[in-house]
Amino acid sequence: MSLKASLIAGVLIAGWSLTAAAETPVERGRYLVESIAGCGNCHSLQDAGGVVPGKEFAGGPPIKDAAFDAWPANITPDKETGIGSWSDAEIVRAIREGVDRDGRLMGPPMPFWLYRDIADDDVNAMVAYLRTVKPVKNKVPDSVYRIPLPPAWGPAVAGVTAPPRTDKVAYGGYLAGPVGHCVECHTPMTDKGGLDMARLGAGAREFHGLWGTSISRNITPAAMGDWSDAEIKRAITTGVSRDGTRLLPPMGFGFYARMTDGDLDALVAWMRSLKPAD
Ligand code: HEC
Ligand code: HEC
């Protein structure tokens, strides 16, 4: 192709992607749920090959801990065993406030304290998408919590907006916190059991499962300052670390592989802005 022809093609492609950027709520919801939010990492049955076909969102395996046996709910539109008969507002409240349809407060590990800052548009888009997935009949047992839950995860939520995408660090922080809860897994706990926010991103959390034990890594510039952007993105989207070793679950690499390059850039910008922590 001549230079002129390729320039014209480039302009046409740029023009096409501008029109294509006008996503519908269902498309936006699919993107968030299936990539950065990775809801299926808990709510779908998975095996070594990823999510088991036909079991998408039908309820995940229990997540067991000293503090709880948590059973990720069936969030398909099945009317009896899923959320098909819930209103949009009830589903939004469950996601952002951790209150189920009967008014019962839900416990960890669904990160409600972060989800409360998911923007109105984005949480509504997630609900719009969940309404379109295949209903699956699967009755999930009730979760058991052996720790006292707070009276509420916070006051009622409404009127949340996301930071502008042009502010990469802030938007990356929105993806890494409220939407993707990277911060939850990658921040050490204090003696009192809360996250040590002064050491945001320092890692050192332990996860037990079929894979054995994995320990989240330090993702602040103290550990990753000399990695290239491409190396960081490869680790997030493929689970291959800088030295070529394969990273273990429960981080949802297969979900993050579906992120747009722009969103990955924002995540990297946010990681590079963190206070270096040992
Ligand atoms: C870390 C695991 C985890 C992640 C990530 C997670 N959830 Fe959950 N979710 C759970 C568990 C466990 C429950 C059940 C809690 C209970 O009943 O006490 C639950 C409950 C729910 C409920 C209430 C349904 C019902 O029938 O009670 C909804 C709706 C929901 N999740 C949607 C989502 C969406 C949407 C996302 C992604 C933005 C998500 N969850 C991410 C673990 C998770
Ligand atoms: C459910 C917990 C969990 C979530 C959510 C999570 N991670 Fe991880 N992450 C881990 C664990 C555990 C490891 C280390 C795995 C290992 O050592 O095999 C890891 C490894 C990494 C690595 C590789 C570092 C290295 O030295 O190779 C990067 C980068 C990373 N995470 C960034 C992120 C980002 C960005 C997000 C959000 C998009 C995220 N993580 C979400 C648990 C999590």
XYZ file of C-alpha atoms and ligand atoms in Angstrom:
364
model
C 0.000 0.000 0.000
C 1.329 3.470 -0.803
C 1.933 5.865 2.062
C -1.056 7.936 0.969
C -3.323 4.895 0.826
C -2.232 3.710 4.249
C -2.803 7.186 5.686
C -6.320 7.163 4.269
C -6.878 3.651 5.653
C -5.598 4.870 9.039
C -8.020 7.793 9.023
C -10.873 5.472 8.054
C -9.998 3.058 10.866
C -9.717 5.928 13.351
C -13.116 7.212 12.183
C -14.641 3.774 12.498
C -13.353 3.283 16.028
C -14.773 6.668 17.018
C -18.273 5.601 16.017
C -17.709 2.129 17.490
C -16.810 3.748 20.829
C -20.486 4.552 21.448
C -21.074 1.351 23.414
C -24.500 0.267 24.562
C -24.919 -0.410 28.302
C -25.006 -4.177 27.608
C -21.679 -3.946 25.713
C -20.113 -1.845 28.452
C -21.413 -4.252 31.099
C -20.104 -7.283 29.204
C -16.697 -5.646 28.914
C -16.466 -4.839 32.632
C -17.897 -8.109 33.958
C -15.855 -10.306 31.588
C -12.560 -8.410 31.929
C -11.381 -6.093 34.706
C -14.193 -6.883 37.197
C -13.820 -10.638 36.608
C -17.072 -11.441 38.449
C -16.938 -14.952 36.968
C -13.642 -15.603 38.765
C -15.844 -16.203 41.833
C -19.336 -16.699 40.381
C -18.550 -19.284 37.650
C -17.258 -22.824 37.952
C -13.681 -22.995 36.618
C -11.219 -25.746 35.826
C -7.681 -25.656 34.470
C -9.039 -24.417 31.123
C -10.896 -21.455 32.639
C -14.652 -21.030 33.085
C -16.526 -24.316 32.514
C -18.862 -23.864 29.499
C -22.514 -23.804 30.530
C -21.668 -22.836 34.143
C -21.081 -19.136 33.530
C -22.330 -17.145 36.567
C -24.313 -20.135 37.881
C -22.492 -20.047 41.240
C -18.843 -20.690 41.967
C -17.162 -23.217 44.223
C -17.177 -22.267 47.932
C -14.397 -20.007 49.171
C -13.366 -21.324 52.580
C -11.399 -19.541 55.228
C -11.128 -19.608 59.015
C -13.718 -16.807 58.995
C -16.257 -18.091 56.443
C -17.584 -20.664 53.995
C -18.732 -18.264 51.276
C -20.808 -19.614 48.382
C -20.735 -17.256 45.371
C -24.372 -16.891 44.331
C -26.064 -17.887 41.080
C -26.251 -14.504 39.313
C -27.830 -15.772 36.076
C -31.382 -14.637 35.216
C -32.887 -17.954 36.401
C -36.038 -16.883 38.254
C -35.935 -19.538 40.995
C -32.271 -20.057 41.790
C -30.694 -16.930 40.243
C -31.514 -13.224 40.225
C -34.055 -13.240 37.371
C -36.882 -11.975 39.543
C -34.857 -9.256 41.288
C -35.329 -5.599 40.223
C -32.398 -3.630 38.797
C -32.252 -1.577 42.007
C -32.085 -4.734 44.136
C -29.154 -6.086 42.098
C -27.343 -2.745 42.196
C -27.809 -2.642 45.979
C -26.446 -6.192 46.317
C -23.321 -5.287 44.321
C -22.542 -1.899 45.869
C -23.930 -2.249 49.403
C -23.721 -5.998 50.035
C -27.394 -6.223 50.986
C -29.358 -9.088 49.449
C -32.983 -9.021 48.335
C -34.287 -9.865 51.822
C -32.266 -7.077 53.421
C -29.616 -9.460 54.794
C -26.046 -8.124 54.899
C -23.585 -10.292 52.939
C -20.046 -10.878 54.183
C -16.629 -11.222 52.540
C -14.872 -11.982 50.279
C -16.985 -10.098 47.693
C -15.281 -6.694 48.059
C -18.325 -4.525 48.839
C -16.252 -1.828 50.515
C -14.624 -1.243 47.103
C -17.670 -1.934 44.919
C -19.546 0.903 46.626
C -17.469 3.273 44.470
C -18.402 1.676 41.115
C -19.956 4.491 39.051
C -23.741 4.486 38.529
C -23.356 4.058 34.740
C -20.995 1.129 35.175
C -23.004 -0.759 37.793
C -26.182 -0.274 35.733
C -24.302 -1.584 32.672
C -23.195 -4.657 34.644
C -26.806 -5.377 35.585
C -27.952 -4.868 31.968
C -25.368 -7.433 30.845
C -26.163 -9.978 33.583
C -29.786 -9.900 32.369
C -28.603 -11.166 28.960
C -26.614 -14.213 30.107
C -28.077 -17.701 29.848
C -30.278 -18.606 32.841
C -28.928 -21.686 34.624
C -30.865 -23.561 37.300
C -28.496 -24.202 40.192
C -29.368 -23.822 43.851
C -26.377 -22.516 45.789
C -26.087 -23.150 49.567
C -26.155 -20.230 52.009
C -22.833 -18.726 53.056
C -21.722 -19.158 56.664
C -19.801 -16.410 58.451
C -17.948 -17.189 61.659
C -17.020 -13.555 62.224
C -19.299 -10.706 63.268
C -20.343 -8.612 60.254
C -20.642 -4.834 60.589
C -24.226 -3.467 60.753
C -23.690 -2.186 57.176
C -20.813 -1.710 54.722
C -21.633 2.009 54.721
C -24.475 4.431 53.996
C -26.756 3.959 50.963
C -24.914 4.638 47.688
C -26.032 6.796 44.751
C -24.621 9.445 42.458
C -21.174 7.927 41.897
C -19.244 9.042 38.796
C -15.963 7.600 37.469
C -12.866 9.806 37.085
C -12.294 10.991 33.476
C -10.383 8.504 31.299
C -8.051 11.339 30.269
C -6.669 11.316 33.826
C -4.833 7.991 33.454
C -3.634 7.653 37.033
C -7.050 8.419 38.519
C -8.889 6.216 36.021
C -6.344 3.435 36.567
C -6.984 3.763 40.308
C -10.724 3.430 39.644
C -10.088 0.226 37.675
C -7.639 -1.158 40.273
C -9.872 -0.286 43.233
C -13.665 -0.121 42.847
C -13.951 -2.146 39.618
C -11.100 -4.667 39.698
C -10.209 -4.901 43.424
C -6.490 -5.407 42.617
C -5.834 -3.385 45.796
C -7.663 -5.877 47.987
C -5.411 -8.802 47.037
C -2.232 -6.770 46.736
C -2.292 -4.851 50.047
C -1.023 -6.394 53.306
C -3.262 -6.605 56.378
C -2.644 -4.764 59.634
C -2.633 -6.591 62.991
C -6.237 -5.461 63.441
C -7.326 -7.268 60.267
C -7.939 -4.268 57.983
C -5.843 -3.383 54.929
C -2.649 -1.483 55.632
C -3.403 1.437 53.305
C -0.012 3.051 54.010
C 1.477 0.063 52.148
C -1.011 -0.039 49.266
C 0.191 -2.510 46.633
C 2.955 -4.062 48.770
C 1.473 -7.568 48.394
C 2.179 -10.383 50.892
C -1.389 -11.719 51.122
C -1.733 -15.512 51.148
C -4.255 -17.445 49.042
C -5.000 -21.144 49.450
C -6.773 -23.297 46.896
C -6.395 -26.204 44.493
C -3.143 -24.590 43.340
C -1.621 -24.808 46.828
C -0.598 -21.472 48.329
C 0.185 -18.288 46.431
C 1.367 -15.018 47.927
C 0.452 -11.763 46.196
C 3.430 -9.803 44.983
C 4.605 -6.280 45.539
C 3.261 -4.207 42.598
C 4.656 -0.843 43.744
C 7.661 0.766 42.006
C 9.863 -0.706 44.773
C 9.432 -4.073 43.029
C 8.388 -3.181 39.483
C 10.058 0.194 38.911
C 12.450 -1.194 36.308
C 9.903 -3.373 34.460
C 8.791 -2.097 31.037
C 5.097 -1.346 30.432
C 4.960 -4.380 28.136
C 6.358 -6.671 30.842
C 3.796 -5.463 33.377
C 0.932 -5.890 30.896
C 2.125 -9.372 29.979
C 2.143 -10.408 33.644
C -1.399 -9.085 34.186
C -2.937 -10.534 31.024
C -1.081 -13.855 30.641
C 0.190 -14.684 34.126
C 3.786 -14.868 32.913
C 6.161 -12.966 35.170
C 9.149 -10.966 33.976
C 11.525 -13.927 34.398
C 9.212 -16.173 32.379
C 7.791 -18.107 35.362
C 4.072 -18.834 35.434
C 2.017 -17.097 38.123
C -0.581 -18.975 40.178
C -4.295 -18.248 40.762
C -6.494 -16.805 42.139
C -5.624 -13.699 40.093
C -7.941 -13.794 37.054
C -5.392 -13.476 34.241
C -7.812 -14.902 31.649
C -10.294 -12.126 32.447
C -7.679 -9.358 32.322
C -6.550 -10.651 28.918
C -9.759 -9.096 27.548
C -8.939 -5.576 28.728
C -8.420 -2.799 26.181
C -4.910 -1.480 25.780
C -6.107 1.930 26.985
C -7.367 0.446 30.258
C -4.126 -1.541 30.689
C -2.150 1.680 30.150
C -4.233 3.336 32.862
C -3.549 0.424 35.266
C 0.180 0.666 34.596
C 0.119 4.458 35.120
C -1.638 3.885 38.454
C 0.862 1.201 39.530
C 3.761 3.525 38.709
C 2.154 6.263 40.836
C 2.066 4.117 44.004
C 4.334 4.911 46.923
C 7.247 2.433 46.740
C 6.722 -0.036 49.601
C 8.895 -2.901 50.841
C -14.197 -12.697 45.691
C -15.368 -13.379 45.187
C -16.464 -12.554 44.552
C -16.343 -11.611 43.561
C -15.077 -11.089 42.883
C -17.684 -11.181 43.238
N -18.591 -11.827 44.030
Fe -20.617 -11.556 44.022
N -20.810 -12.793 45.637
C -19.789 -13.550 46.186
C -20.338 -14.340 47.289
C -19.554 -15.302 48.171
C -21.727 -14.030 47.366
C -22.750 -14.574 48.378
C -22.655 -13.819 49.667
C -23.757 -14.186 50.651
O -24.813 -14.686 50.220
O -23.604 -13.927 51.854
C -21.979 -13.030 46.312
C -23.216 -12.448 46.069
C -23.527 -11.668 44.965
C -24.837 -11.173 44.629
C -26.102 -11.424 45.430
C -26.886 -12.534 44.781
C -27.754 -13.326 45.710
O -28.533 -14.169 45.223
O -27.667 -13.153 46.939
C -24.736 -10.466 43.459
C -25.849 -9.782 42.665
C -23.344 -10.514 43.064
N -22.627 -11.241 44.000
C -22.834 -9.945 41.910
C -21.463 -9.819 41.634
C -20.912 -9.043 40.537
C -21.739 -8.318 39.479
C -19.560 -9.114 40.648
C -18.502 -8.418 39.797
C -18.607 -6.965 39.748
C -19.257 -9.945 41.804
N -20.432 -10.351 42.373
C -17.973 -10.258 42.249
C -18.459 -13.555 45.786
C -17.898 -12.693 44.844
C -7.740 -12.558 43.948
C -6.479 -11.898 44.283
C -5.797 -11.056 43.217
C -6.357 -10.077 42.446
C -7.808 -9.627 42.366
C -5.282 -9.496 41.677
N -4.095 -10.127 41.966
Fe -2.294 -9.735 41.091
N -1.502 -11.357 42.009
C -2.120 -12.121 42.997
C -1.199 -13.160 43.438
C -1.489 -14.192 44.507
C -0.011 -13.008 42.669
C 1.263 -13.859 42.755
C 1.056 -15.196 42.063
C 2.297 -16.047 42.142
O 3.264 -15.667 42.814
O 2.325 -17.116 41.505
C -0.244 -11.859 41.785
C 0.682 -11.369 40.848
C 0.568 -10.157 40.178
C 1.581 -9.587 39.307
C 2.899 -10.233 38.940
C 4.058 -9.648 39.694
C 5.331 -10.394 39.439
O 6.313 -10.122 40.171
O 5.373 -11.250 38.558
C 1.101 -8.366 38.878
C 1.800 -7.364 37.970
C -0.204 -8.191 39.459
N -0.502 -9.312 40.227
C -1.017 -7.086 39.270
C -2.398 -7.096 39.530
C -3.326 -6.112 39.028
C -2.965 -4.858 38.259
C -4.579 -6.524 39.420
C -5.935 -5.921 39.102
C -6.212 -5.783 37.680
C -4.408 -7.741 40.195
N -3.076 -8.053 40.237
C -5.444 -8.443 40.786
C -3.418 -11.943 43.475
C -4.365 -11.089 42.911
